Amino acid sequence: MNYRHAYHAGNIGDVLKHAVLARLITYFQRKEKGFRIIDTHAGIGRYDLMSEETQKTGEWQQGIGKVLASDMPEPVSELLAPWLDVVRGENGDGTLKTYPGSPLLARRMLRKQDRLTLTELHPADFETLSNLFAGDHQVKTIHLDGWLALGSFLPPKEKRGIVLIDPAFEKTSEFKDMTAAVIKSWRKWQTGTFALWYPMKDAPAIARMHKDFEEAGLRDILALELNAGKSGPDTRMLGSGMTMVNPPFTLSGEMNVVLPWLCETVRQGPGADWNIHQIVGE
């Protein structure tokens, strides 16, 4: 799977990832003291939905396009507002032309006391990312491999924080790399919240990752899935998952409201479903 994000911005994977990220940030801001967000595979931060890359795939039309075009019940609208307000803010005339990636979503939601660390390895993507946040004292952009970043920047000086991990899944070793990095990072910062995104294309690899986490002693692990249809190793991506280590206690209940509506909204055929699994208890 080639997941360079310019081709997939605003797709069904982003719908899940960014809805969850916004809920995490909202929860952390219940307390006045500042916190840190670390995005290990940041991309370029902002995506032009009219670009050659996004027009080639058109995946955003099945993701954020459907979400914004649909009627939302009030409970769903309230929970998705922190994310969708940022999306609408990037498209002032009401026409969806730009999509904010995780770095820009997080930045738009930061308070003065919060900080954001972004790492990106791809040279051209890093240059774009760095230019986007040039002169912003609340954001640090670093040209570095995401797995190395976890070893370098944990624990942060802030006691609370979120680590978002969203690798490209271009290598067959990606799940093993992610598993090893998270176990090592958790041991350094057991109070941090780790949010891992992945495509739902290799169920055995996902199950192995969860088992390895449990055997390594990680606690309080929650897994979310959103599938627009049934996908597998030889199909295009129709679904994605997120595994959270140390999620907010409110997240499961919120996603029980949001995911059923999102599933019906982005449905593309047989196999569309959603799931919430408590992999390991507290």
Coordinates of C-alpha atoms in Angstrom, one line a residue:
M1 CA 0.0 0.0 0.0
N2 CA 1.3 3.4 -1.0
Y3 CA -0.1 6.0 1.4
R4 CA 1.7 9.2 0.6
H5 CA -1.0 11.5 1.9
A6 CA -1.5 13.9 -0.9
Y7 CA -3.3 11.2 -2.8
H8 CA -5.6 10.3 0.0
A9 CA -6.3 13.6 1.9
G10 CA -9.8 13.8 3.3
N11 CA -10.6 10.2 2.6
I12 CA -12.4 7.7 4.9
G13 CA -9.2 7.1 6.8
D14 CA -8.9 10.8 7.6
V15 CA -12.5 10.9 8.6
L16 CA -11.8 8.5 11.4
K17 CA -8.4 9.8 12.4
H18 CA -9.3 13.5 12.5
A19 CA -12.7 12.9 14.3
V20 CA -10.8 11.0 17.0
L21 CA -7.9 13.5 17.2
A22 CA -10.2 16.4 17.7
R23 CA -12.0 14.6 20.5
L24 CA -8.7 13.8 22.2
I25 CA -7.6 17.4 22.0
T26 CA -11.0 18.6 23.3
Y27 CA -10.6 16.3 26.3
F28 CA -7.1 17.4 27.1
Q29 CA -8.2 21.0 27.1
R30 CA -10.6 20.3 30.0
K31 CA -7.6 21.1 32.2
E32 CA -6.0 24.5 32.2
K33 CA -2.4 23.3 32.1
G34 CA -0.8 23.0 28.7
F35 CA 0.0 19.7 27.0
R36 CA 2.1 18.5 24.1
I37 CA 1.0 16.9 20.8
I38 CA 3.6 14.9 18.8
D39 CA 2.8 13.9 15.2
T40 CA 5.4 11.4 14.0
H41 CA 4.4 11.3 10.3
A42 CA 3.1 14.8 9.8
G43 CA 2.9 15.1 6.0
I44 CA 2.5 18.6 4.6
G45 CA -0.2 19.9 6.9
R46 CA -2.6 21.3 4.3
Y47 CA -3.9 19.7 1.1
D48 CA -5.3 21.2 -2.1
L49 CA -8.3 19.0 -3.0
M50 CA -8.1 20.5 -6.5
S51 CA -4.5 19.3 -7.1
E52 CA -3.5 16.7 -9.6
E53 CA -2.8 14.1 -6.8
T54 CA -6.2 14.4 -5.1
Q55 CA -8.1 14.7 -8.4
K56 CA -6.4 11.5 -9.6
T57 CA -8.0 9.5 -6.8
G58 CA -10.9 11.6 -5.7
E59 CA -11.0 9.8 -2.4
W60 CA -12.0 12.9 -0.5
Q61 CA -15.4 12.8 -2.2
Q62 CA -16.2 9.5 -0.4
G63 CA -14.9 10.9 2.9
I64 CA -15.1 14.5 4.0
G65 CA -17.2 15.4 1.0
K66 CA -20.0 13.0 2.1
V67 CA -19.7 14.1 5.8
L68 CA -20.1 17.8 5.0
A69 CA -23.0 17.1 2.5
S70 CA -25.0 15.0 5.0
D71 CA -27.5 16.0 7.6
M72 CA -26.2 15.4 11.1
P73 CA -28.2 14.7 14.2
E74 CA -27.5 17.1 17.0
P75 CA -25.4 14.7 19.2
V76 CA -23.2 13.8 16.3
S77 CA -22.9 17.5 15.1
E78 CA -21.8 18.5 18.6
L79 CA -19.1 15.9 18.9
L80 CA -17.7 16.5 15.4
A81 CA -17.8 20.3 15.6
P82 CA -14.2 20.8 16.8
W83 CA -12.9 18.9 13.7
L84 CA -15.5 20.2 11.1
D85 CA -15.2 23.8 12.3
V86 CA -11.5 23.7 11.3
V87 CA -12.3 22.2 7.9
R88 CA -14.9 24.9 7.3
G89 CA -12.6 27.6 8.4
E90 CA -10.1 26.5 5.7
N91 CA -12.9 26.9 3.1
G92 CA -14.3 30.3 3.8
D93 CA -16.5 30.6 0.7
G94 CA -18.3 27.3 1.6
T95 CA -16.8 25.4 -1.3
L96 CA -14.6 22.4 -0.2
K97 CA -11.2 23.0 -1.9
T98 CA -8.8 22.6 1.0
Y99 CA -8.4 19.9 3.6
P100 CA -6.4 20.4 6.8
G101 CA -4.2 17.5 7.7
S102 CA -3.5 16.4 11.3
P103 CA -0.8 19.1 11.9
L104 CA -3.1 22.0 10.8
L105 CA -6.1 20.6 12.7
A106 CA -4.1 20.3 15.8
R107 CA -2.6 23.8 15.4
R108 CA -6.0 25.4 14.9
M109 CA -7.2 23.8 18.1
L110 CA -4.2 24.7 20.3
R111 CA -4.5 27.2 23.2
K112 CA -1.6 29.5 24.0
Q113 CA -0.2 27.1 26.6
D114 CA -0.2 24.0 24.3
R115 CA 2.6 22.9 22.0
L116 CA 2.9 20.9 18.8
T117 CA 5.9 18.9 17.6
L118 CA 5.8 17.7 14.0
T119 CA 8.3 15.3 12.3
E120 CA 8.4 14.4 8.6
L121 CA 11.1 12.5 6.7
H122 CA 10.2 13.1 3.1
P123 CA 12.4 16.1 2.0
A124 CA 9.8 17.9 -0.2
D125 CA 7.0 17.3 2.3
F126 CA 9.1 18.5 5.2
E127 CA 9.9 21.7 3.3
T128 CA 6.2 22.4 2.7
L129 CA 5.4 21.6 6.3
S130 CA 8.2 23.8 7.6
N131 CA 7.1 26.7 5.5
L132 CA 3.5 26.4 6.7
F133 CA 4.5 26.8 10.3
A134 CA 7.5 29.2 9.8
G135 CA 7.7 31.6 12.7
D136 CA 5.1 29.9 14.8
H137 CA 6.5 29.6 18.3
Q138 CA 4.0 27.0 19.4
V139 CA 5.0 24.5 16.6
K140 CA 8.3 22.8 16.1
T141 CA 8.9 21.1 12.8
I142 CA 11.8 18.6 12.5
H143 CA 13.2 16.7 9.5
L144 CA 13.4 13.3 11.1
D145 CA 12.2 9.7 10.8
G146 CA 9.1 9.3 12.9
W147 CA 10.4 6.2 14.8
L148 CA 13.5 8.1 15.8
A149 CA 11.4 11.0 16.9
L150 CA 9.7 8.9 19.5
G151 CA 13.1 8.0 21.0
S152 CA 14.3 11.6 20.9
F153 CA 11.3 13.5 22.2
L154 CA 9.7 11.3 24.9
P155 CA 8.9 12.1 27.6
P156 CA 8.2 15.8 26.8
K157 CA 8.5 18.4 29.5
E158 CA 4.7 18.6 29.7
K159 CA 3.3 15.8 31.9
R160 CA 0.3 15.3 29.6
G161 CA 0.1 14.8 25.9
I162 CA -0.9 13.0 22.7
V163 CA 1.3 11.0 20.3
L164 CA -0.3 10.6 16.9
I165 CA 1.3 7.8 14.8
D166 CA 0.2 7.6 11.1
P167 CA 2.9 5.9 9.0
A168 CA 2.8 5.5 5.3
F169 CA 2.4 1.7 5.3
E170 CA 4.6 1.4 2.2
K171 CA 6.8 -1.3 3.9
T172 CA 5.7 -4.7 5.0
S173 CA 7.4 -4.2 8.3
E174 CA 5.3 -1.2 9.2
F175 CA 3.2 -2.9 11.8
K176 CA 6.2 -4.5 13.5
D177 CA 8.0 -1.2 13.5
M178 CA 5.0 0.6 15.0
T179 CA 4.5 -2.1 17.6
A180 CA 8.2 -2.0 18.7
A181 CA 8.2 1.9 18.8
V182 CA 5.0 2.1 20.8
I183 CA 6.2 -0.4 23.4
K184 CA 9.5 1.3 23.8
S185 CA 7.8 4.8 24.0
W186 CA 5.2 3.7 26.5
R187 CA 7.9 2.5 28.8
K188 CA 9.4 5.9 28.7
W189 CA 6.1 7.8 29.1
Q190 CA 3.4 5.6 30.6
T191 CA 1.0 8.6 31.2
G192 CA 1.0 9.6 27.5
T193 CA -1.9 8.9 25.2
F194 CA -0.8 7.1 22.0
A195 CA -3.1 7.1 19.0
L196 CA -2.2 4.8 16.2
W197 CA -3.9 4.9 12.7
Y198 CA -3.7 2.0 10.2
P199 CA -5.6 0.6 7.2
M200 CA -7.9 -2.4 7.7
K201 CA -6.1 -4.5 5.1
D202 CA -4.2 -7.0 7.2
A203 CA -6.3 -8.4 10.1
P204 CA -3.6 -10.9 11.3
A205 CA -1.0 -8.1 11.6
I206 CA -3.4 -5.9 13.6
A207 CA -4.2 -8.8 15.9
R208 CA -0.5 -9.6 16.4
M209 CA 0.1 -5.9 17.3
H210 CA -2.6 -6.0 20.0
K211 CA -1.3 -9.2 21.4
D212 CA 2.2 -7.9 21.5
F213 CA 1.0 -4.8 23.4
E214 CA -0.8 -6.9 26.0
E215 CA 2.2 -9.2 26.5
A216 CA 4.5 -6.2 26.9
G217 CA 2.3 -5.1 29.8
L218 CA 0.5 -2.1 28.2
R219 CA -2.8 -1.3 29.8
D220 CA -6.0 0.5 28.9
I221 CA -6.0 -0.2 25.1
L222 CA -9.0 0.7 23.0
A223 CA -9.4 -0.1 19.3
L224 CA -11.8 1.7 16.9
E225 CA -12.8 0.6 13.3
L226 CA -14.7 2.3 10.6
N227 CA -15.3 0.4 7.3
A228 CA -17.1 1.8 4.3
G229 CA -17.0 -1.7 2.8
K230 CA -15.0 -4.9 3.0
S231 CA -11.3 -4.5 2.2
G232 CA -8.4 -6.9 2.2
P233 CA -4.7 -7.3 1.2
D234 CA -5.6 -7.2 -2.5
T235 CA -8.3 -4.5 -2.5
R236 CA -8.3 -0.8 -2.2
M237 CA -8.6 0.6 1.3
L238 CA -12.2 0.7 2.4
G239 CA -11.7 1.0 6.1
S240 CA -9.2 2.0 8.8
G241 CA -8.7 1.5 12.5
M242 CA -7.2 3.4 15.4
T243 CA -5.7 1.9 18.5
M244 CA -5.4 4.1 21.5
V245 CA -3.2 3.5 24.6
N246 CA -4.4 5.5 27.6
P247 CA -7.5 7.0 25.8
P248 CA -9.7 9.5 27.6
F249 CA -12.4 7.6 29.6
T250 CA -15.0 9.6 27.5
L251 CA -13.8 8.4 24.1
S252 CA -15.6 5.1 23.9
G253 CA -19.0 6.6 24.7
E254 CA -18.4 9.5 22.2
M255 CA -17.5 7.1 19.4
N256 CA -20.6 5.0 20.1
V257 CA -22.5 8.0 19.1
V258 CA -20.3 9.1 16.1
L259 CA -19.3 5.9 14.4
P260 CA -22.7 4.5 13.5
W261 CA -23.6 7.8 11.8
L262 CA -20.2 8.0 10.0
C263 CA -20.6 4.4 8.9
E264 CA -23.9 5.0 7.2
T265 CA -22.6 8.3 5.7
V266 CA -19.5 6.9 4.1
R267 CA -20.9 3.4 3.2
Q268 CA -19.8 2.2 -0.2
G269 CA -21.1 -1.3 -0.2
P270 CA -21.3 -4.7 1.5
G271 CA -19.2 -5.1 4.6
A272 CA -19.6 -1.5 5.9
D273 CA -19.5 -1.6 9.7
W274 CA -17.9 -0.1 12.8
N275 CA -16.5 -1.5 15.9
I276 CA -15.2 -0.5 19.3
H277 CA -13.1 -3.1 21.2
Q278 CA -11.5 -2.8 24.6
I279 CA -8.4 -4.8 23.9
V280 CA -6.9 -4.5 27.4
G281 CA -8.5 -3.0 30.5
E282 CA -7.0 -0.4 32.8

